[in-house]
mmCIF file of C-alpha atoms in Angstrom:
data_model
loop_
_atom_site.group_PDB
_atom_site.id
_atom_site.type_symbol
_atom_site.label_atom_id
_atom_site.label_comp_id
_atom_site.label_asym_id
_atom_site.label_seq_id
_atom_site.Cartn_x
_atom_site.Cartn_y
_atom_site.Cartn_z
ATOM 1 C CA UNK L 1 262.410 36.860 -114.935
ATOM 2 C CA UNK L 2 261.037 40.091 -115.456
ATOM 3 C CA UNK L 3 258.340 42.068 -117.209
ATOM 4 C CA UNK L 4 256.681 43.554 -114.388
ATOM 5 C CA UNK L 5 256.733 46.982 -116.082
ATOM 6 C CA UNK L 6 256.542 48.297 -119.066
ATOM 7 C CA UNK L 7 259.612 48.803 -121.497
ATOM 8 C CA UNK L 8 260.922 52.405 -121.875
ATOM 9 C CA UNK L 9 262.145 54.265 -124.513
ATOM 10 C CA UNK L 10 265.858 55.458 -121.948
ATOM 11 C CA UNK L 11 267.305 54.895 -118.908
ATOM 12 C CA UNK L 12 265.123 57.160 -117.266
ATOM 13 C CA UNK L 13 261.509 56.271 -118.618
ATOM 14 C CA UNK L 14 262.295 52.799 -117.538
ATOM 15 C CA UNK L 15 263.579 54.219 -113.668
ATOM 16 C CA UNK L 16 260.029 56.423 -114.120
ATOM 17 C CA UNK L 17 257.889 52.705 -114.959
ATOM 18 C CA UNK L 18 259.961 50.853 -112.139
ATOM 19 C CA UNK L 19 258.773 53.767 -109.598
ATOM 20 C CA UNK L 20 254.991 53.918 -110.456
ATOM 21 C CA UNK L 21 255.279 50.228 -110.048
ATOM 22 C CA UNK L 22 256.500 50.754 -106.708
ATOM 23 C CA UNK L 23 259.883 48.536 -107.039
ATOM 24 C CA UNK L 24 261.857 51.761 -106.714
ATOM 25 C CA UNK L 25 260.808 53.323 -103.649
ATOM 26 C CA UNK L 26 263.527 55.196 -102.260
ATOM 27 C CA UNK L 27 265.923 58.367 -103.588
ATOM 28 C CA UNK L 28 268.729 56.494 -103.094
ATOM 29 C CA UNK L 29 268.222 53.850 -104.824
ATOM 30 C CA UNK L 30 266.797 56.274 -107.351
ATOM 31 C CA UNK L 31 269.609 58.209 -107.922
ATOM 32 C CA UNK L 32 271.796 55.183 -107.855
ATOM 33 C CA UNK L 33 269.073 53.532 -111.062
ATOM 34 C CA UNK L 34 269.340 57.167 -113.008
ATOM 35 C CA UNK L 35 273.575 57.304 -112.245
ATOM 36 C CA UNK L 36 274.064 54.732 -114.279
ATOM 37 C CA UNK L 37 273.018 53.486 -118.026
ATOM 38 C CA UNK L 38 271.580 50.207 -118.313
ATOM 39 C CA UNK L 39 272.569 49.939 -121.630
ATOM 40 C CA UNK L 40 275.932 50.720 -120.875
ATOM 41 C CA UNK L 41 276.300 47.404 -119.945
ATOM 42 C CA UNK L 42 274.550 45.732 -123.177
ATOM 43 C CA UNK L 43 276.907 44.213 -126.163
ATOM 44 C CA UNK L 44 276.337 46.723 -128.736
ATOM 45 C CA UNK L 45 274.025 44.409 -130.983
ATOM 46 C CA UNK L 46 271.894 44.192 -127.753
ATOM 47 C CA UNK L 47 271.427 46.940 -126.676
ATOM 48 C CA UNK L 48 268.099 47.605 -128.151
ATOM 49 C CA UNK L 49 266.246 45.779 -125.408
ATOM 50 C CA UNK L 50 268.146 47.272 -122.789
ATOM 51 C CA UNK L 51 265.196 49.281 -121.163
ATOM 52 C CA UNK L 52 262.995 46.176 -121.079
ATOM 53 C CA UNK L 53 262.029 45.205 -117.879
ATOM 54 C CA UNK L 54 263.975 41.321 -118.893
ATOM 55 C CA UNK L 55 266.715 39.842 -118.006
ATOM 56 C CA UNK L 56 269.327 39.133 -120.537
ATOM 57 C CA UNK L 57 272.174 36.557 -121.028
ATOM 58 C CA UNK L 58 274.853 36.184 -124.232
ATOM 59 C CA UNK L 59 277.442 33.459 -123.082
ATOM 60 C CA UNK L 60 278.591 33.806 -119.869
ATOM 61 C CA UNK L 61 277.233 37.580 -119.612
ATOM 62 C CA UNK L 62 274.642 37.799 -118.038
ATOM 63 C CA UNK L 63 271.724 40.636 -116.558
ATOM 64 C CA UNK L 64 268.897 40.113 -113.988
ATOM 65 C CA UNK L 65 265.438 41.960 -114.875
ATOM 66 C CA UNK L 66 265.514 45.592 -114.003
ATOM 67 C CA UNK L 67 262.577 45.185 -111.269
ATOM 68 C CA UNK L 68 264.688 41.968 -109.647
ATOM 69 C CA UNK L 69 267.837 44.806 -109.115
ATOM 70 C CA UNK L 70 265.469 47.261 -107.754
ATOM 71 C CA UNK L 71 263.762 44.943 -105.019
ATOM 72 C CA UNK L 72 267.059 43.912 -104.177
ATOM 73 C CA UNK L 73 268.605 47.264 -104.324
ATOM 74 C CA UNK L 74 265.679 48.107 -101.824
ATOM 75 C CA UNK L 75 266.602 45.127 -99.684
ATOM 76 C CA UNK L 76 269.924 45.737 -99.325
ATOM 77 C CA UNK L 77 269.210 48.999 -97.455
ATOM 78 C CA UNK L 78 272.258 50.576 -98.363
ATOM 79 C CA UNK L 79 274.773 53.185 -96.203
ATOM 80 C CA UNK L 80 277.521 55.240 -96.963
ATOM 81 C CA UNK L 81 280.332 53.236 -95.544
ATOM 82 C CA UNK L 82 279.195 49.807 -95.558
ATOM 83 C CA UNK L 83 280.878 46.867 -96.993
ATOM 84 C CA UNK L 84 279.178 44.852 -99.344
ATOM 85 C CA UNK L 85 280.099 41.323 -100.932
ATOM 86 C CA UNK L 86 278.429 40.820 -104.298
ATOM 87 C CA UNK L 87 278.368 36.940 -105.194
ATOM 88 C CA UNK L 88 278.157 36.121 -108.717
ATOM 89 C CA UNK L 89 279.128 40.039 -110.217
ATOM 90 C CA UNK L 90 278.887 39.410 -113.397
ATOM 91 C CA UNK L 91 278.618 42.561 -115.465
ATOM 92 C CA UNK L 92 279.643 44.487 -112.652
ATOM 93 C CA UNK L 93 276.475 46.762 -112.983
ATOM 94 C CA UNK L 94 274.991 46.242 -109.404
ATOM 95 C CA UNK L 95 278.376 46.438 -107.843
ATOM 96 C CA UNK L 96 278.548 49.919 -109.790
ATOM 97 C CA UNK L 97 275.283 51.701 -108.313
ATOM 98 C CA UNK L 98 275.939 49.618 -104.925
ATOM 99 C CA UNK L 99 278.946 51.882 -104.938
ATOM 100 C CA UNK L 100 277.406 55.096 -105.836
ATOM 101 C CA UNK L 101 275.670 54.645 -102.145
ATOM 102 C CA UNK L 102 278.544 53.463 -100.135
ATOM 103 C CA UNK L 103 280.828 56.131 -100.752
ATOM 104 C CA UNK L 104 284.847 56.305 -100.817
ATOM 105 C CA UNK L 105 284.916 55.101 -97.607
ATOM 106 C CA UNK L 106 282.959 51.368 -97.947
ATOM 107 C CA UNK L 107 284.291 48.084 -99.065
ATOM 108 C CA UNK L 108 282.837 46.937 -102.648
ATOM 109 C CA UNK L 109 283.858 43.180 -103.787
ATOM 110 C CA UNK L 110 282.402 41.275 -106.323
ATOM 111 C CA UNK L 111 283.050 37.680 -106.671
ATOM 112 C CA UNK L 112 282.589 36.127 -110.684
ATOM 113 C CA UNK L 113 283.065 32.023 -111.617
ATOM 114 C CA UNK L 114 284.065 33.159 -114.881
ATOM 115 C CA UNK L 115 287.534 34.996 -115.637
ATOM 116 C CA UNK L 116 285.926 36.341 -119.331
ATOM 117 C CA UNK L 117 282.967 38.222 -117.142
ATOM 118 C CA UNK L 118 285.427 40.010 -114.899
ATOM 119 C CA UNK L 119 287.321 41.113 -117.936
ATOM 120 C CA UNK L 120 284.113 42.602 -119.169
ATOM 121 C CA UNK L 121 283.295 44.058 -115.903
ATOM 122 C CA UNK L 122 286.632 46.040 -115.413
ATOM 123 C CA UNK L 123 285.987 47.173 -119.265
ATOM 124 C CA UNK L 124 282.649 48.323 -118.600
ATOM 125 C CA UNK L 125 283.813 50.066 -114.665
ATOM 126 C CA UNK L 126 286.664 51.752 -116.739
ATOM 127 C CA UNK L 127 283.908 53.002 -119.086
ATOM 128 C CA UNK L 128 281.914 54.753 -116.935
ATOM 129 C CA UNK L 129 284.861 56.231 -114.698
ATOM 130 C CA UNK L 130 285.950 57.930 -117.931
ATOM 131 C CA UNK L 131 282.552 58.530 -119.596
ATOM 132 C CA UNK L 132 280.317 59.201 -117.674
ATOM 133 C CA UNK L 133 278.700 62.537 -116.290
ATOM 134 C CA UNK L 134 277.432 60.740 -113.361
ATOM 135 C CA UNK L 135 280.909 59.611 -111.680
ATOM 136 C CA UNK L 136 282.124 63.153 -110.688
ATOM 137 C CA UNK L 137 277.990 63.739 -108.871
ATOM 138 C CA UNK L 138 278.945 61.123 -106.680
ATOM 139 C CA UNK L 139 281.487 59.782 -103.707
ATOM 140 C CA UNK L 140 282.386 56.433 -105.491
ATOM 141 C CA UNK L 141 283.574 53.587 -104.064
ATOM 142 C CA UNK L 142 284.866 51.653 -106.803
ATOM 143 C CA UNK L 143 284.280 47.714 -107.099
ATOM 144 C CA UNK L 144 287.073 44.766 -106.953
ATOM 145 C CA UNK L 145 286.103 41.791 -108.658
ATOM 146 C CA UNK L 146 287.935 38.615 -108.500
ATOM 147 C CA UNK L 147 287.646 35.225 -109.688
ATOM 148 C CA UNK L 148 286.856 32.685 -108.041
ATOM 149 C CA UNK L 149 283.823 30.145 -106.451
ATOM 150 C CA UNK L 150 281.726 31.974 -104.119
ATOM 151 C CA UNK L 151 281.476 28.899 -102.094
ATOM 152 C CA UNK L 152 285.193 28.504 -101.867
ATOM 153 C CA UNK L 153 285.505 31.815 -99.838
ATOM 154 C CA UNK L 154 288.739 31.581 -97.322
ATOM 155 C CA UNK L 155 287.494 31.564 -93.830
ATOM 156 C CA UNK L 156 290.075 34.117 -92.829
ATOM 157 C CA UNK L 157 288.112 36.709 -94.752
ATOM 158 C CA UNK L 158 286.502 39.382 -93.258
ATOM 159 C CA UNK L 159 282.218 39.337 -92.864
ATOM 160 C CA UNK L 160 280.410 41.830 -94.573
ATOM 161 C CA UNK L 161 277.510 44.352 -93.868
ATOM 162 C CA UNK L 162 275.556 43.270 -96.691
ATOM 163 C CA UNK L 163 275.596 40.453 -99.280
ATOM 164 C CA UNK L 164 273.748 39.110 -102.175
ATOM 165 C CA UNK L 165 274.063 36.445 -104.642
ATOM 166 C CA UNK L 166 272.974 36.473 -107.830
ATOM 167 C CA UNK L 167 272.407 32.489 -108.237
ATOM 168 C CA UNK L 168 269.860 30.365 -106.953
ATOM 169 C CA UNK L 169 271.201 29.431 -103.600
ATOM 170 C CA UNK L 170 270.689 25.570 -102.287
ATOM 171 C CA UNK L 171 269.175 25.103 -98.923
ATOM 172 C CA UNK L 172 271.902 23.224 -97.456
ATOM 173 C CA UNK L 173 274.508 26.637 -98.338
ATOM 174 C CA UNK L 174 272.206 28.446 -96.409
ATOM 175 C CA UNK L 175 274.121 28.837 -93.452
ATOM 176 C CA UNK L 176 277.591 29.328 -95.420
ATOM 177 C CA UNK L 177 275.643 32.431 -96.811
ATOM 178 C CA UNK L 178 274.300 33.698 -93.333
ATOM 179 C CA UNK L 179 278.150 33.300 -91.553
ATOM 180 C CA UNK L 180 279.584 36.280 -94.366
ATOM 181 C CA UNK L 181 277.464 38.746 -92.542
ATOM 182 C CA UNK L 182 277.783 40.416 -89.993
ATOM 183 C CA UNK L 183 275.678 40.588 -86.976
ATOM 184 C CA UNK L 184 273.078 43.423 -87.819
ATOM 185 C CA UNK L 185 273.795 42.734 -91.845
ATOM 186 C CA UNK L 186 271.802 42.151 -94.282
ATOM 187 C CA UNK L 187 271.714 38.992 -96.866
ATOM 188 C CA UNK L 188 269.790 38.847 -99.671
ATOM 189 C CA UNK L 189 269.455 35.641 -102.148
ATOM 190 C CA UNK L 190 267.671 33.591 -104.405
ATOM 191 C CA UNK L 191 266.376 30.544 -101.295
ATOM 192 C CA UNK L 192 264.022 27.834 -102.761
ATOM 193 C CA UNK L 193 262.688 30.126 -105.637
ATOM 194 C CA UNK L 194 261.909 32.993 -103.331
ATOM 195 C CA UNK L 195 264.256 36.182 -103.224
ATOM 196 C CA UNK L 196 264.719 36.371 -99.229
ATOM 197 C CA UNK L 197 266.187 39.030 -97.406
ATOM 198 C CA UNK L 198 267.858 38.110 -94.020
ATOM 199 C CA UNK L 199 269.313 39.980 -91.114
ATOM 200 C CA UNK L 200 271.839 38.914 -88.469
ATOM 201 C CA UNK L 201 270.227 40.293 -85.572
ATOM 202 C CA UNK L 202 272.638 38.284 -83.237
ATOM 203 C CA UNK L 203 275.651 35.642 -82.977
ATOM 204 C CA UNK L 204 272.956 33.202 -83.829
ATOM 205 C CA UNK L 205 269.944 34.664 -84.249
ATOM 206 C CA UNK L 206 267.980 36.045 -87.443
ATOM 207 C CA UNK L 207 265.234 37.468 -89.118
ATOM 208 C CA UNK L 208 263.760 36.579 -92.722
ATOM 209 C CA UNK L 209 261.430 37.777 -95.140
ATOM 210 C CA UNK L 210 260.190 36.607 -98.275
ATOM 211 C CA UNK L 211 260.184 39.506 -100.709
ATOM 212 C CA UNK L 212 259.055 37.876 -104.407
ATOM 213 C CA UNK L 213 259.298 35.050 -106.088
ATOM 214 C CA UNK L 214 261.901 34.032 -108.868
ATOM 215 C CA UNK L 215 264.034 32.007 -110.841
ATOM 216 C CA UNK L 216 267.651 31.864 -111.069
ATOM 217 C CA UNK L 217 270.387 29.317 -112.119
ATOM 218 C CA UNK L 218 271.514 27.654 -109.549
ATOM 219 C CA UNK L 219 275.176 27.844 -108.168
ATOM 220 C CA UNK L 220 277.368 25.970 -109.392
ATOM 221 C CA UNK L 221 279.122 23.563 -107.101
ATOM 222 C CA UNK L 222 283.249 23.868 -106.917
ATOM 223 C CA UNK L 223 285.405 21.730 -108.767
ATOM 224 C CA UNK L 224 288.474 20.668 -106.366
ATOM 225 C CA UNK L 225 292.115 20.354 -108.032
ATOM 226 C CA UNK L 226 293.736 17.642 -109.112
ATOM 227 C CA UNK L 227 295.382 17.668 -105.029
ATOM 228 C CA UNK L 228 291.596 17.144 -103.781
ATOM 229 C CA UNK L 229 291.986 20.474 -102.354
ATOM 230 C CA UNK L 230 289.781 23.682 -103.180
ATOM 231 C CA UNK L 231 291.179 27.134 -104.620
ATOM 232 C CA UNK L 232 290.505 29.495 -101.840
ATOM 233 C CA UNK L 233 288.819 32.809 -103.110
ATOM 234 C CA UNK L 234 290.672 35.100 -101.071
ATOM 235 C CA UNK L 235 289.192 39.178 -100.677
ATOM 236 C CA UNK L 236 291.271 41.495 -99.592
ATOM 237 C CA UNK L 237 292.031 45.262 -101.907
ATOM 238 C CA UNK L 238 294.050 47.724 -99.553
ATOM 239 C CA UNK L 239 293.894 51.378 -101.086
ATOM 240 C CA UNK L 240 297.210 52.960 -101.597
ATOM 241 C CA UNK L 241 297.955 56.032 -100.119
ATOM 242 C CA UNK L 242 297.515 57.895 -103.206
ATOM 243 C CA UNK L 243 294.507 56.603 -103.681
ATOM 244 C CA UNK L 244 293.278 57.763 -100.333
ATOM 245 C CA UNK L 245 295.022 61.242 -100.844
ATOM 246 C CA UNK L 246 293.065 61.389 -103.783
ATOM 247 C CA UNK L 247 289.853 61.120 -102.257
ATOM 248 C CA UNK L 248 290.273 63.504 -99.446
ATOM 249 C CA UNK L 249 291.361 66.129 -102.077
ATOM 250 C CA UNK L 250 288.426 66.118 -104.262
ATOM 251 C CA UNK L 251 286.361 65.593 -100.936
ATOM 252 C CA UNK L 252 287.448 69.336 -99.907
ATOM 253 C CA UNK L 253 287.399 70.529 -103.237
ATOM 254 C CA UNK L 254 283.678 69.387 -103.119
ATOM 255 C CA UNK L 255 283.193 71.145 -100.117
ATOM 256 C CA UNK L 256 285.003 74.395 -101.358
ATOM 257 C CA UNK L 257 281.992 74.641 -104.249
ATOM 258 C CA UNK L 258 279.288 73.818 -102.257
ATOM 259 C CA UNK L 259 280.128 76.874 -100.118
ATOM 260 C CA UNK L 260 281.216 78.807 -102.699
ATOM 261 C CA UNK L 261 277.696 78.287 -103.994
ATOM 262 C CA UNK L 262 275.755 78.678 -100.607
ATOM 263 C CA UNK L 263 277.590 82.232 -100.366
ATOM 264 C CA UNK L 264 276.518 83.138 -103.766
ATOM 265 C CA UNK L 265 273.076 82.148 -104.130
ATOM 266 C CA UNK L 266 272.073 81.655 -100.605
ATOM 267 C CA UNK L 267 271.384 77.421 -101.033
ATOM 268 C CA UNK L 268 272.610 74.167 -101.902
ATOM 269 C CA UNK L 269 273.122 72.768 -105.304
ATOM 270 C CA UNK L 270 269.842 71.904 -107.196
ATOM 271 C CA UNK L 271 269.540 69.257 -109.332
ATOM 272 C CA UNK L 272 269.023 69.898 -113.139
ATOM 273 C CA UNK L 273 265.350 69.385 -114.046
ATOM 274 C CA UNK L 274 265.099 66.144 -115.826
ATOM 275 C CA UNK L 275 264.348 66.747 -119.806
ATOM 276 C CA UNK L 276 260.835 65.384 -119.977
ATOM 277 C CA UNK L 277 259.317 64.594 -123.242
ATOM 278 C CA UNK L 278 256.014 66.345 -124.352
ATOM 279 C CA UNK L 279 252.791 64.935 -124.325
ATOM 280 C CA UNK L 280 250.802 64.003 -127.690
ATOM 281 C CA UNK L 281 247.840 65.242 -127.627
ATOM 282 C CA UNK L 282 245.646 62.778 -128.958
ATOM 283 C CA UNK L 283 242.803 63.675 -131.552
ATOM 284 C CA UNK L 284 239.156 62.510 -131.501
ATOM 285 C CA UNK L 285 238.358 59.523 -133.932
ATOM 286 C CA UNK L 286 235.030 58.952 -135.762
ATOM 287 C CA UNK L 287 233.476 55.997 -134.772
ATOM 288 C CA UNK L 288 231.050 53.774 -136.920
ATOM 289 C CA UNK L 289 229.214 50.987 -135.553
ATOM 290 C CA UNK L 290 227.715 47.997 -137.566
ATOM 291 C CA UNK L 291 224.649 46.209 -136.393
ATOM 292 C CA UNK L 292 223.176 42.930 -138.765
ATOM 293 C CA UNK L 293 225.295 44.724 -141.961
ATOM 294 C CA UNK L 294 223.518 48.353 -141.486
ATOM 295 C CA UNK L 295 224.646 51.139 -139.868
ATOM 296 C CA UNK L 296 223.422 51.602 -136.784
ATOM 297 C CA UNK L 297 225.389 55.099 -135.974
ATOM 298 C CA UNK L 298 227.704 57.156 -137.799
ATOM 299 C CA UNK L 299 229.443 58.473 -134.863
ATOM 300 C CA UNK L 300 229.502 58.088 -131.068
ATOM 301 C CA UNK L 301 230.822 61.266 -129.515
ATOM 302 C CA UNK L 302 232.461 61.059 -125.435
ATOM 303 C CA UNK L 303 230.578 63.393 -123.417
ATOM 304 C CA UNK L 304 233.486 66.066 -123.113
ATOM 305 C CA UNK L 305 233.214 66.452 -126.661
ATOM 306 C CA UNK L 306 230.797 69.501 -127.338
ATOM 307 C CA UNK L 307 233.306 70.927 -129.679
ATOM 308 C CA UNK L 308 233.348 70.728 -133.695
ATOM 309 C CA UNK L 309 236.416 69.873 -134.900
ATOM 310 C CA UNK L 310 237.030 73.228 -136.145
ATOM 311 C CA UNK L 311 237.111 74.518 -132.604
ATOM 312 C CA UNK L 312 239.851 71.747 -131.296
ATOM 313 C CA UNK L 313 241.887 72.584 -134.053
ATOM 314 C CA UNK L 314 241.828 76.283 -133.003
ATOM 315 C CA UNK L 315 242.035 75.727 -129.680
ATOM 316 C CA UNK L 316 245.987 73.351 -130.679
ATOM 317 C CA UNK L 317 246.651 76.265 -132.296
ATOM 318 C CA UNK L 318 246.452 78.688 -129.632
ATOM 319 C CA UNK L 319 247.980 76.581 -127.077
ATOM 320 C CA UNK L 320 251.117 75.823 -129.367
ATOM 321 C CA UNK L 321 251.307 79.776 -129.813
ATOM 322 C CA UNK L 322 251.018 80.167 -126.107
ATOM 323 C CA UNK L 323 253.255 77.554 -125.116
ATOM 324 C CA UNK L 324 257.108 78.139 -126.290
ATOM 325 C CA UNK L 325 258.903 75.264 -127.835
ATOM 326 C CA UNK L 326 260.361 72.798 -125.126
ATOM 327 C CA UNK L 327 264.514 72.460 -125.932
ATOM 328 C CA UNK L 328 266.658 69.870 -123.395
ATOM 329 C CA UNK L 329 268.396 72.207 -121.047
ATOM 330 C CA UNK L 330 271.790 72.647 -121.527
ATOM 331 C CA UNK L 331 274.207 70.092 -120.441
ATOM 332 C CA UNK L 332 275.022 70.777 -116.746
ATOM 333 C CA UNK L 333 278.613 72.461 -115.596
ATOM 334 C CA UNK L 334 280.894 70.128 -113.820
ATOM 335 C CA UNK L 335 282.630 72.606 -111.442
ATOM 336 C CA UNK L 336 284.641 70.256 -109.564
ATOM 337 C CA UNK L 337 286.665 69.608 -112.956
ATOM 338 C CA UNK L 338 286.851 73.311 -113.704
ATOM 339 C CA UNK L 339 287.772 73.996 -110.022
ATOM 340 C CA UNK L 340 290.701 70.764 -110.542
ATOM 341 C CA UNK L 341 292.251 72.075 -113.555
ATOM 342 C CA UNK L 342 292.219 75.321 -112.065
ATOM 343 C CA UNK L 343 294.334 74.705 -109.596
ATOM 344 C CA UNK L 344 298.360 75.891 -109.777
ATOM 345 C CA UNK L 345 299.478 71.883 -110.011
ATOM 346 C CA UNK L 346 301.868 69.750 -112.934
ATOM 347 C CA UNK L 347 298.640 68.525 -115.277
ATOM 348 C CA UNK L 348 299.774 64.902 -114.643
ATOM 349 C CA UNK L 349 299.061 66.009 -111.283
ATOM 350 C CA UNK L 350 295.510 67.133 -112.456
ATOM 351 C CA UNK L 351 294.534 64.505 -114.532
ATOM 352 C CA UNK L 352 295.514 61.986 -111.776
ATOM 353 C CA UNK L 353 292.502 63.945 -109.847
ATOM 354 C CA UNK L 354 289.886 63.548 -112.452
ATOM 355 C CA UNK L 355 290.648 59.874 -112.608
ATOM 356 C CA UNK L 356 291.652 60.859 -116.195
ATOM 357 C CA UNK L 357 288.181 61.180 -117.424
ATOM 358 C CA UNK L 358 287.991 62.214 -120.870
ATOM 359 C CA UNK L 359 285.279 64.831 -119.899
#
């Protein structure tokens, strides 16, 4: 699936083709897209198609098509606070920008078949907690991934706000799917080659929509042990305390700089301009056109161009003189770690605060 847009050259030309194409259509989900490196989540030797609008599979790893993540990304409607049950994680990728929405306060679980995916999930989470200049931007709520057959959830689990699944879902697991939600959550799934979005709207009662069609493996049915009995995928991840201490603290600290900056320039925060590359001015071409071997004209001018070529020239010229060179602004200041190792604490203390980011 994929290939609804074109390929970009970076993360963000690729979130720019995926707007204009109207599959991103909220800021949300925007800032969620931009958050996070696609390519991140490549092998290394892959990672040249990363921006292609394709999905991409090496083993058991595997990556739906950029537009497929943003429809459902739309779908999902997304909340600080919610919990949300993702059903065949994989790379851990959706579960990652899911959780850049939810905030410290939701539930994110993630549910993988294969025990050498959630290894490489927890790899690639741990990367970006520690790498990247997006985690400390955001209120996280970090994924749990476990392994296990989505279909062999325990009943005694708790329902969710929102679910999806990642695998072609078979009509007669339909209503397995539907019970994990609540009522007024949202589902959304691969359901007879149609990615469908349904909401609980009661006990019993529900509303569906179609959104696009597509094609996914299907799930894959559980094998029982040797007993005849099924393994029971069981979800539950209770923060610690010190966990939760942890997020309160660099919750105030937060709100400590934002006022700190209202007082001092009289707003908010802004967001750093995004670098954007300059346009090429493309030249005029000569064109000669054959007719029965002979030359019929030896050059077809548009009707803008009045100019000689002398005068375009000159004109480039003075608009490169007029225009100063464009440099990428400078990387953006991450006050809440300045303000954290600021602070009169042990640095085990500190570093325990920034998550131990390297940066």
């Amino acid at each position: 699936m994929g290939g609804a847009v074109s390929a970009g050259e970076d993360n963000d030309e690729l979130i720019d083709n995926l707007k204009e194409a109207q599959y991103i259509r909220t800021e949300l989900v925007e800032q969620a897209f931009r958050a996070i490196d696609r390519a991140d989540y490549y092998l290394e030797e892959f990672k040249e198609n990363a921006y292609k609008d394709l999905a991409w599979k090496h083993g058991n790893i595997h990556l739906s098509a950029p537009c497929i993540y943003s429809e459902v990304m739309e779908a999902l409607d997304l909340q600080p606070g919610l919990s949300f049950l993702n059903l065949g994680s994989g790379t851990g990728y959706l579960s990652s920008m899911v959780g850049l929405i939810l905030g410290p306060f939701g539930v994110n679980h993630g549910v993988e078949l294969h025990s050498d995916v959630i290894e490489y999930a927890k790899q690639k989470l741990d990367f970006f907690i520690r790498t990247s200049d997006s985690f400390d931007k955001f209120d996280f709520c970090e994924p749990s991934f476990v392994t296990g057959n989505c279909l062999e959830i325990s009943p005694d689990c708790s329902q969710y706000d929102r679910v999806y699944c990642g695998a072609g879902v078979q009509k007669e697991h339909e209503e397995y799917m539907k019970n994990l939600l609540k009522v007024g959550g949202i589902l959304v799934m691969p359901l007879e080659e149609k990615l469908t979005k349904i909401t609980r709207t009661g006990p019993s009662a529900w509303e569906t929509k179609k959104i696009l069609a597509v094609s996914f493996a299907p799930l894959i049915q559980p094998c029982h042990s040797e007993s005849g009995k099924s393994r029971l995928v069981q979800l539950l991840a209770v923060r610690s305390l010190q966990d939760l201490a942890r997020i309160a603290i660099r919750g105030t600290i937060k709100k400590i700089i934002h006022q700190e900056t209202v007082s001092k320039n009289g707003n908010g925060l802004k967001n750093t301009p995004r670098f954007k590359r300059r346009r090429v001015r493309r030249r005029r071409m000569e064109t000669i056109v054959f007719l029965d071997k002979e030359v019929f004209a030896s050059r077809i001018s548009n009707p803008s161009d009045d100019n000689s070529c002398e005068d375009l020239e000159e004109e480039r010229r003075e608009e490169e003189e007029k225009t100063p060179p464009e440099t990428k602004p400078d990387p953006p200041v991450n006050f809440l770690r300045q303000k954290v190792l600021s602070l009169p604490l042990p640095d085990p203390l500190k570093y325990y605060l920034l998550y131990y980011r390297e940066k």
